Amino acid sequence: DAKTTQPNSMESNEEEPVHLPCNHSTISGTDYIHWYRQLPSQGPEYVIHGLTSNVNNRMASLAIAEDRKSSTLILHRATLRDAAVYYCILRLHYGGSQGNLIFGKGTKLSVKP
Amino acid sequence: DTGVSQDPRHKITKRGQNVTFRCDPISEHNRLYWYRQTLGQGPEFLTYFQNEAQLEKSRLLSDRFSAERPKGSFSTLEIQRTEQGDSAMYLCASSLGTGAHEQFFGPGTRLTVL
């Protein structure tokens, strides 16, 4: 399975944008880039996913490099509630795959008031 | 609440005892996954079901572990003869099919083996 590399931790100030990087230099053409986050004492929750084009949803934006070897999750205005561990995951989208997620250690985001 | 639920939320047991956890997925979801998470690590895949069929088991799932999903609805994960190394958070997730479909996670069951 293709591997991702993320910084162990990052800090942000409340109401400022946050850019969380992810390197995935061995990504294949069939891998989608997924982001999940895990708030303290909760199960992970889906944030966003994309293949080649940048994506936006109500939670975040995903910027994907042209060569797809890296991506950045963007939180436009961090809130205290965004303090969590953010996981960048590569995932096959073929119907035959079992679809389980392969988590790394993620990036622990701290948000200061 | 129509999310994924897990029961119990916490379980403390003595080494050698058997424990069973339950997961109730989102009702229309045909896929159900079990993961295990230890402190400071990301969740690790254990097994998954499509409807009632258990289609994949990780090599992390020793023969002391067994999972079922009768009738393709709720699922149970049983650990026999628990060991201290089994102490972890056990997470259940469900999804509608695979591929692009996001997985919805429950709050987890925290197991402590004394």
PDB file of C-alpha atoms in Angstrom:
ATOM      1  CA  ASP A   1       0.000   0.000   0.000  1.00  0.00           C
ATOM      2  CA  ALA A   2       1.177   3.473  -0.855  1.00  0.00           C
ATOM      3  CA  LYS A   3       2.530   5.356   2.139  1.00  0.00           C
ATOM      4  CA  THR A   4       1.949   8.910   3.315  1.00  0.00           C
ATOM      5  CA  THR A   5       4.218  11.165   5.346  1.00  0.00           C
ATOM      6  CA  GLN A   6       2.900  13.901   7.621  1.00  0.00           C
ATOM      7  CA  PRO A   7       4.482  16.141  10.274  1.00  0.00           C
ATOM      8  CA  ASN A   8       3.907  14.812  13.774  1.00  0.00           C
ATOM      9  CA  SER A   9       2.407  18.049  15.061  1.00  0.00           C
ATOM     10  CA  MET A  10       1.443  21.582  14.098  1.00  0.00           C
ATOM     11  CA  GLU A  11       0.175  24.620  15.950  1.00  0.00           C
ATOM     12  CA  SER A  12      -2.225  27.280  14.834  1.00  0.00           C
ATOM     13  CA  ASN A  13      -3.928  30.330  16.252  1.00  0.00           C
ATOM     14  CA  GLU A  14      -7.681  30.487  16.417  1.00  0.00           C
ATOM     15  CA  GLU A  15      -9.372  32.080  13.391  1.00  0.00           C
ATOM     16  CA  GLU A  16      -6.244  31.785  11.257  1.00  0.00           C
ATOM     17  CA  PRO A  17      -5.881  29.470   8.240  1.00  0.00           C
ATOM     18  CA  VAL A  18      -4.099  26.161   8.687  1.00  0.00           C
ATOM     19  CA  HIS A  19      -2.265  24.236   5.976  1.00  0.00           C
ATOM     20  CA  LEU A  20      -1.640  20.589   6.798  1.00  0.00           C
ATOM     21  CA  PRO A  21       0.810  18.954   4.383  1.00  0.00           C
ATOM     22  CA  CYS A  22       1.006  15.336   3.254  1.00  0.00           C
ATOM     23  CA  ASN A  23       3.617  13.691   1.054  1.00  0.00           C
ATOM     24  CA  HIS A  24       2.722  10.610  -0.955  1.00  0.00           C
ATOM     25  CA  SER A  25       5.494  10.216  -3.496  1.00  0.00           C
ATOM     26  CA  THR A  26       4.582   6.572  -4.315  1.00  0.00           C
ATOM     27  CA  ILE A  27       0.941   7.321  -5.120  1.00  0.00           C
ATOM     28  CA  SER A  28      -0.467   5.359  -8.048  1.00  0.00           C
ATOM     29  CA  GLY A  29      -2.873   6.626 -10.644  1.00  0.00           C
ATOM     30  CA  THR A  30      -5.779   4.786  -9.034  1.00  0.00           C
ATOM     31  CA  ASP A  31      -5.261   6.101  -5.496  1.00  0.00           C
ATOM     32  CA  TYR A  32      -7.586   8.720  -4.096  1.00  0.00           C
ATOM     33  CA  ILE A  33      -6.362  11.014  -1.322  1.00  0.00           C
ATOM     34  CA  HIS A  34      -8.591  10.932   1.751  1.00  0.00           C
ATOM     35  CA  TRP A  35      -8.403  12.979   4.924  1.00  0.00           C
ATOM     36  CA  TYR A  36      -9.931  11.960   8.214  1.00  0.00           C
ATOM     37  CA  ARG A  37      -9.586  13.612  11.587  1.00  0.00           C
ATOM     38  CA  GLN A  38      -9.956  12.318  15.108  1.00  0.00           C
ATOM     39  CA  LEU A  39     -11.004  14.588  17.916  1.00  0.00           C
ATOM     40  CA  PRO A  40      -9.978  13.624  21.454  1.00  0.00           C
ATOM     41  CA  SER A  41     -11.887  10.611  22.789  1.00  0.00           C
ATOM     42  CA  GLN A  42     -13.831  10.138  19.552  1.00  0.00           C
ATOM     43  CA  GLY A  43     -13.679   7.899  16.514  1.00  0.00           C
ATOM     44  CA  PRO A  44     -12.228   9.304  13.282  1.00  0.00           C
ATOM     45  CA  GLU A  45     -14.463  11.358  11.024  1.00  0.00           C
ATOM     46  CA  TYR A  46     -14.258  11.932   7.287  1.00  0.00           C
ATOM     47  CA  VAL A  47     -13.087  15.351   6.172  1.00  0.00           C
ATOM     48  CA  ILE A  48     -12.571  15.355   2.414  1.00  0.00           C
ATOM     49  CA  HIS A  49     -11.164  13.383  -0.505  1.00  0.00           C
ATOM     50  CA  GLY A  50      -9.923  14.021  -4.048  1.00  0.00           C
ATOM     51  CA  LEU A  51      -8.134  12.501  -7.017  1.00  0.00           C
ATOM     52  CA  THR A  52      -6.499  15.202  -9.140  1.00  0.00           C
ATOM     53  CA  SER A  53      -8.425  18.437  -8.858  1.00  0.00           C
ATOM     54  CA  ASN A  54      -8.657  20.658  -5.821  1.00  0.00           C
ATOM     55  CA  VAL A  55     -11.770  20.031  -3.761  1.00  0.00           C
ATOM     56  CA  ASN A  56     -13.832  22.146  -1.394  1.00  0.00           C
ATOM     57  CA  ASN A  57     -16.515  21.229   1.088  1.00  0.00           C
ATOM     58  CA  ARG A  58     -18.043  22.790   4.159  1.00  0.00           C
ATOM     59  CA  MET A  59     -15.263  21.533   6.412  1.00  0.00           C
ATOM     60  CA  ALA A  60     -12.096  22.156   4.414  1.00  0.00           C
ATOM     61  CA  SER A  61     -10.319  22.436   1.078  1.00  0.00           C
ATOM     62  CA  LEU A  62      -7.924  19.941  -0.443  1.00  0.00           C
ATOM     63  CA  ALA A  63      -5.143  21.184  -2.696  1.00  0.00           C
ATOM     64  CA  ILE A  64      -3.452  18.448  -4.744  1.00  0.00           C
ATOM     65  CA  ALA A  65      -0.096  18.999  -6.420  1.00  0.00           C
ATOM     66  CA  GLU A  66       0.018  18.652 -10.174  1.00  0.00           C
ATOM     67  CA  ASP A  67       2.203  15.541  -9.949  1.00  0.00           C
ATOM     68  CA  ARG A  68      -0.045  14.204  -7.136  1.00  0.00           C
ATOM     69  CA  LYS A  69       2.964  13.445  -4.965  1.00  0.00           C
ATOM     70  CA  SER A  70       1.779  15.780  -2.261  1.00  0.00           C
ATOM     71  CA  SER A  71      -1.395  17.414  -1.026  1.00  0.00           C
ATOM     72  CA  THR A  72      -2.441  20.005   1.528  1.00  0.00           C
ATOM     73  CA  LEU A  73      -5.530  20.096   3.693  1.00  0.00           C
ATOM     74  CA  ILE A  74      -6.618  23.670   4.286  1.00  0.00           C
ATOM     75  CA  LEU A  75      -8.775  24.772   7.196  1.00  0.00           C
ATOM     76  CA  HIS A  76      -9.730  28.319   6.310  1.00  0.00           C
ATOM     77  CA  ARG A  77     -10.358  29.590   9.845  1.00  0.00           C
ATOM     78  CA  ALA A  78      -9.246  27.307  12.616  1.00  0.00           C
ATOM     79  CA  THR A  79     -11.456  27.012  15.659  1.00  0.00           C
ATOM     80  CA  LEU A  80     -10.737  25.373  18.990  1.00  0.00           C
ATOM     81  CA  ARG A  81     -12.966  22.509  17.852  1.00  0.00           C
ATOM     82  CA  ASP A  82     -10.538  21.777  15.006  1.00  0.00           C
ATOM     83  CA  ALA A  83      -7.879  20.593  17.459  1.00  0.00           C
ATOM     84  CA  ALA A  84      -7.487  16.958  16.447  1.00  0.00           C
ATOM     85  CA  VAL A  85      -5.223  14.398  14.797  1.00  0.00           C
ATOM     86  CA  TYR A  86      -5.493  14.668  11.015  1.00  0.00           C
ATOM     87  CA  TYR A  87      -4.813  11.596   8.902  1.00  0.00           C
ATOM     88  CA  CYS A  88      -3.905  11.626   5.219  1.00  0.00           C
ATOM     89  CA  ILE A  89      -4.795   8.266   3.619  1.00  0.00           C
ATOM     90  CA  LEU A  90      -4.438   6.841   0.117  1.00  0.00           C
ATOM     91  CA  ARG A  91      -7.310   4.647  -0.911  1.00  0.00           C
ATOM     92  CA  LEU A  92      -8.165   2.469  -3.898  1.00  0.00           C
ATOM     93  CA  HIS A  93     -11.566   3.085  -5.366  1.00  0.00           C
ATOM     94  CA  TYR A  94     -11.952  -0.104  -7.351  1.00  0.00           C
ATOM     95  CA  GLY A  95     -15.069  -2.046  -6.502  1.00  0.00           C
ATOM     96  CA  GLY A  96     -13.074  -5.157  -5.710  1.00  0.00           C
ATOM     97  CA  SER A  97     -11.017  -3.661  -2.937  1.00  0.00           C
ATOM     98  CA  GLN A  98     -12.130  -4.178   0.619  1.00  0.00           C
ATOM     99  CA  GLY A  99     -11.816  -0.470   1.213  1.00  0.00           C
ATOM    100  CA  ASN A 100     -10.274  -0.577   4.665  1.00  0.00           C
ATOM    101  CA  LEU A 101      -8.412   2.565   5.635  1.00  0.00           C
ATOM    102  CA  ILE A 102      -4.688   2.413   6.368  1.00  0.00           C
ATOM    103  CA  PHE A 103      -3.885   5.067   8.939  1.00  0.00           C
ATOM    104  CA  GLY A 104      -0.451   6.446   9.741  1.00  0.00           C
ATOM    105  CA  LYS A 105       0.266   8.437  12.888  1.00  0.00           C
ATOM    106  CA  GLY A 106      -1.212  11.624  11.450  1.00  0.00           C
ATOM    107  CA  THR A 107      -0.586  15.255  12.403  1.00  0.00           C
ATOM    108  CA  LYS A 108      -1.708  16.457  15.792  1.00  0.00           C
ATOM    109  CA  LEU A 109      -3.084  19.970  15.342  1.00  0.00           C
ATOM    110  CA  SER A 110      -3.184  22.275  18.349  1.00  0.00           C
ATOM    111  CA  VAL A 111      -5.230  25.482  18.152  1.00  0.00           C
ATOM    112  CA  LYS A 112      -4.401  28.338  20.490  1.00  0.00           C
ATOM    113  CA  PRO A 113      -7.059  30.867  21.494  1.00  0.00           C
TER     114      PRO A 113
ATOM    115  CA  ASP B   1     -29.123   9.480  16.691  1.00  0.00           C
ATOM    116  CA  THR B   2     -28.612   7.470  13.506  1.00  0.00           C
ATOM    117  CA  GLY B   3     -24.830   7.194  13.707  1.00  0.00           C
ATOM    118  CA  VAL B   4     -22.689   4.152  14.500  1.00  0.00           C
ATOM    119  CA  SER B   5     -23.027   3.047  18.100  1.00  0.00           C
ATOM    120  CA  GLN B   6     -20.802   0.790  20.167  1.00  0.00           C
ATOM    121  CA  ASP B   7     -21.380  -0.913  23.456  1.00  0.00           C
ATOM    122  CA  PRO B   8     -19.905  -0.853  26.011  1.00  0.00           C
ATOM    123  CA  ARG B   9     -17.884   2.352  25.855  1.00  0.00           C
ATOM    124  CA  HIS B  10     -15.452   1.107  28.464  1.00  0.00           C
ATOM    125  CA  LYS B  11     -14.539  -2.380  29.630  1.00  0.00           C
ATOM    126  CA  ILE B  12     -12.109  -3.347  32.350  1.00  0.00           C
ATOM    127  CA  THR B  13     -11.313  -7.019  32.637  1.00  0.00           C
ATOM    128  CA  LYS B  14      -8.771  -9.325  34.167  1.00  0.00           C
ATOM    129  CA  ARG B  15      -6.236 -11.183  32.079  1.00  0.00           C
ATOM    130  CA  GLY B  16      -7.625 -14.483  30.866  1.00  0.00           C
ATOM    131  CA  GLN B  17     -11.259 -13.412  30.790  1.00  0.00           C
ATOM    132  CA  ASN B  18     -13.378 -13.280  27.641  1.00  0.00           C
ATOM    133  CA  VAL B  19     -14.955 -10.036  26.459  1.00  0.00           C
ATOM    134  CA  THR B  20     -17.490  -9.212  23.759  1.00  0.00           C
ATOM    135  CA  PHE B  21     -18.149  -5.871  22.122  1.00  0.00           C
ATOM    136  CA  ARG B  22     -21.120  -4.862  20.019  1.00  0.00           C
ATOM    137  CA  CYS B  23     -21.371  -2.483  17.077  1.00  0.00           C
ATOM    138  CA  ASP B  24     -24.573  -1.185  15.531  1.00  0.00           C
ATOM    139  CA  PRO B  25     -23.840   0.352  12.133  1.00  0.00           C
ATOM    140  CA  ILE B  26     -25.878   2.902  10.237  1.00  0.00           C
ATOM    141  CA  SER B  27     -28.900   0.902   9.137  1.00  0.00           C
ATOM    142  CA  GLU B  28     -28.538   0.944   5.350  1.00  0.00           C
ATOM    143  CA  HIS B  29     -24.760   0.403   5.352  1.00  0.00           C
ATOM    144  CA  ASN B  30     -23.703  -2.975   3.997  1.00  0.00           C
ATOM    145  CA  ARG B  31     -20.037  -2.733   4.948  1.00  0.00           C
ATOM    146  CA  LEU B  32     -18.793  -2.932   8.520  1.00  0.00           C
ATOM    147  CA  TYR B  33     -15.192  -2.630   9.682  1.00  0.00           C
ATOM    148  CA  TRP B  34     -13.385  -3.249  12.955  1.00  0.00           C
ATOM    149  CA  TYR B  35     -10.200  -1.377  13.829  1.00  0.00           C
ATOM    150  CA  ARG B  36      -7.950  -1.324  16.883  1.00  0.00           C
ATOM    151  CA  GLN B  37      -6.142   1.757  18.137  1.00  0.00           C
ATOM    152  CA  THR B  38      -3.407   1.903  20.754  1.00  0.00           C
ATOM    153  CA  LEU B  39      -2.203   5.072  22.431  1.00  0.00           C
ATOM    154  CA  GLY B  40      -0.399   7.457  20.087  1.00  0.00           C
ATOM    155  CA  GLN B  41      -1.039   5.346  16.993  1.00  0.00           C
ATOM    156  CA  GLY B  42      -3.554   5.554  14.183  1.00  0.00           C
ATOM    157  CA  PRO B  43      -6.285   2.909  13.967  1.00  0.00           C
ATOM    158  CA  GLU B  44      -5.258  -0.480  12.552  1.00  0.00           C
ATOM    159  CA  PHE B  45      -7.598  -2.575  10.434  1.00  0.00           C
ATOM    160  CA  LEU B  46      -8.766  -5.869  11.954  1.00  0.00           C
ATOM    161  CA  THR B  47     -11.573  -7.225   9.794  1.00  0.00           C
ATOM    162  CA  TYR B  48     -14.527  -6.277   7.646  1.00  0.00           C
ATOM    163  CA  PHE B  49     -17.910  -7.602   6.598  1.00  0.00           C
ATOM    164  CA  GLN B  50     -19.994  -7.111   3.526  1.00  0.00           C
ATOM    165  CA  ASN B  51     -23.504  -7.870   4.729  1.00  0.00           C
ATOM    166  CA  GLU B  52     -23.110 -11.030   6.839  1.00  0.00           C
ATOM    167  CA  ALA B  53     -19.979 -12.309   5.082  1.00  0.00           C
ATOM    168  CA  GLN B  54     -16.603 -11.735   6.728  1.00  0.00           C
ATOM    169  CA  LEU B  55     -14.431 -11.028   3.685  1.00  0.00           C
ATOM    170  CA  GLU B  56     -11.071 -10.040   5.098  1.00  0.00           C
ATOM    171  CA  LYS B  57      -9.124 -10.540   8.297  1.00  0.00           C
ATOM    172  CA  SER B  58      -5.882  -8.809   9.175  1.00  0.00           C
ATOM    173  CA  ARG B  59      -3.006 -10.876  10.467  1.00  0.00           C
ATOM    174  CA  LEU B  60      -3.403  -8.774  13.622  1.00  0.00           C
ATOM    175  CA  LEU B  61      -6.528 -10.803  14.310  1.00  0.00           C
ATOM    176  CA  SER B  62      -5.174 -13.785  16.233  1.00  0.00           C
ATOM    177  CA  ASP B  63      -7.259 -16.916  16.736  1.00  0.00           C
ATOM    178  CA  ARG B  64      -8.357 -15.531  20.125  1.00  0.00           C
ATOM    179  CA  PHE B  65     -10.393 -12.947  18.235  1.00  0.00           C
ATOM    180  CA  SER B  66     -13.648 -13.718  16.480  1.00  0.00           C
ATOM    181  CA  ALA B  67     -16.135 -11.425  14.826  1.00  0.00           C
ATOM    182  CA  GLU B  68     -19.638 -12.048  13.593  1.00  0.00           C
ATOM    183  CA  ARG B  69     -22.323 -10.127  11.816  1.00  0.00           C
ATOM    184  CA  PRO B  70     -25.460 -12.255  11.858  1.00  0.00           C
ATOM    185  CA  LYS B  71     -28.146 -11.159   9.406  1.00  0.00           C
ATOM    186  CA  GLY B  72     -25.893  -8.403   8.155  1.00  0.00           C
ATOM    187  CA  SER B  73     -26.939  -5.942  10.822  1.00  0.00           C
ATOM    188  CA  PHE B  74     -25.080  -5.495  14.121  1.00  0.00           C
ATOM    189  CA  SER B  75     -21.678  -7.060  14.682  1.00  0.00           C
ATOM    190  CA  THR B  76     -19.876  -8.509  17.682  1.00  0.00           C
ATOM    191  CA  LEU B  77     -16.170  -8.789  18.343  1.00  0.00           C
ATOM    192  CA  GLU B  78     -15.133 -11.343  20.940  1.00  0.00           C
ATOM    193  CA  ILE B  79     -11.708 -11.664  22.499  1.00  0.00           C
ATOM    194  CA  GLN B  80     -11.021 -14.888  24.350  1.00  0.00           C
ATOM    195  CA  ARG B  81      -8.395 -15.290  27.066  1.00  0.00           C
ATOM    196  CA  THR B  82      -7.560 -11.601  27.076  1.00  0.00           C
ATOM    197  CA  GLU B  83      -3.952 -10.490  27.442  1.00  0.00           C
ATOM    198  CA  GLN B  84      -2.575  -7.160  28.606  1.00  0.00           C
ATOM    199  CA  GLY B  85      -1.493  -6.447  25.035  1.00  0.00           C
ATOM    200  CA  ASP B  86      -5.148  -6.454  24.002  1.00  0.00           C
ATOM    201  CA  SER B  87      -5.673  -3.195  25.891  1.00  0.00           C
ATOM    202  CA  ALA B  88      -6.707  -0.688  23.237  1.00  0.00           C
ATOM    203  CA  MET B  89      -9.606   1.246  21.750  1.00  0.00           C
ATOM    204  CA  TYR B  90     -11.709  -0.954  19.472  1.00  0.00           C
ATOM    205  CA  LEU B  91     -13.399   1.069  16.754  1.00  0.00           C
ATOM    206  CA  CYS B  92     -16.221   0.057  14.467  1.00  0.00           C
ATOM    207  CA  ALA B  93     -17.023   1.797  11.190  1.00  0.00           C
ATOM    208  CA  SER B  94     -19.650   1.316   8.526  1.00  0.00           C
ATOM    209  CA  SER B  95     -20.018   2.438   4.949  1.00  0.00           C
ATOM    210  CA  LEU B  96     -22.345   2.138   2.016  1.00  0.00           C
ATOM    211  CA  GLY B  97     -20.289  -0.002  -0.313  1.00  0.00           C
ATOM    212  CA  THR B  98     -16.658   0.761  -0.889  1.00  0.00           C
ATOM    213  CA  GLY B  99     -14.676   2.993  -3.146  1.00  0.00           C
ATOM    214  CA  ALA B 100     -15.467   6.624  -2.653  1.00  0.00           C
ATOM    215  CA  HIS B 101     -17.864   6.021   0.186  1.00  0.00           C
ATOM    216  CA  GLU B 102     -16.690   7.501   3.433  1.00  0.00           C
ATOM    217  CA  GLN B 103     -16.557   5.400   6.546  1.00  0.00           C
ATOM    218  CA  PHE B 104     -18.545   6.472   9.562  1.00  0.00           C
ATOM    219  CA  PHE B 105     -16.923   5.574  12.861  1.00  0.00           C
ATOM    220  CA  GLY B 106     -18.451   4.840  16.213  1.00  0.00           C
ATOM    221  CA  PRO B 107     -17.089   6.258  19.468  1.00  0.00           C
ATOM    222  CA  GLY B 108     -15.156   3.090  20.221  1.00  0.00           C
ATOM    223  CA  THR B 109     -14.897   0.669  23.122  1.00  0.00           C
ATOM    224  CA  ARG B 110     -11.896   1.182  25.372  1.00  0.00           C
ATOM    225  CA  LEU B 111     -10.633  -2.112  26.740  1.00  0.00           C
ATOM    226  CA  THR B 112      -8.299  -2.277  29.716  1.00  0.00           C
ATOM    227  CA  VAL B 113      -6.880  -5.673  30.631  1.00  0.00           C
ATOM    228  CA  LEU B 114      -5.429  -5.826  34.122  1.00  0.00           C
TER     229      LEU B 114
END
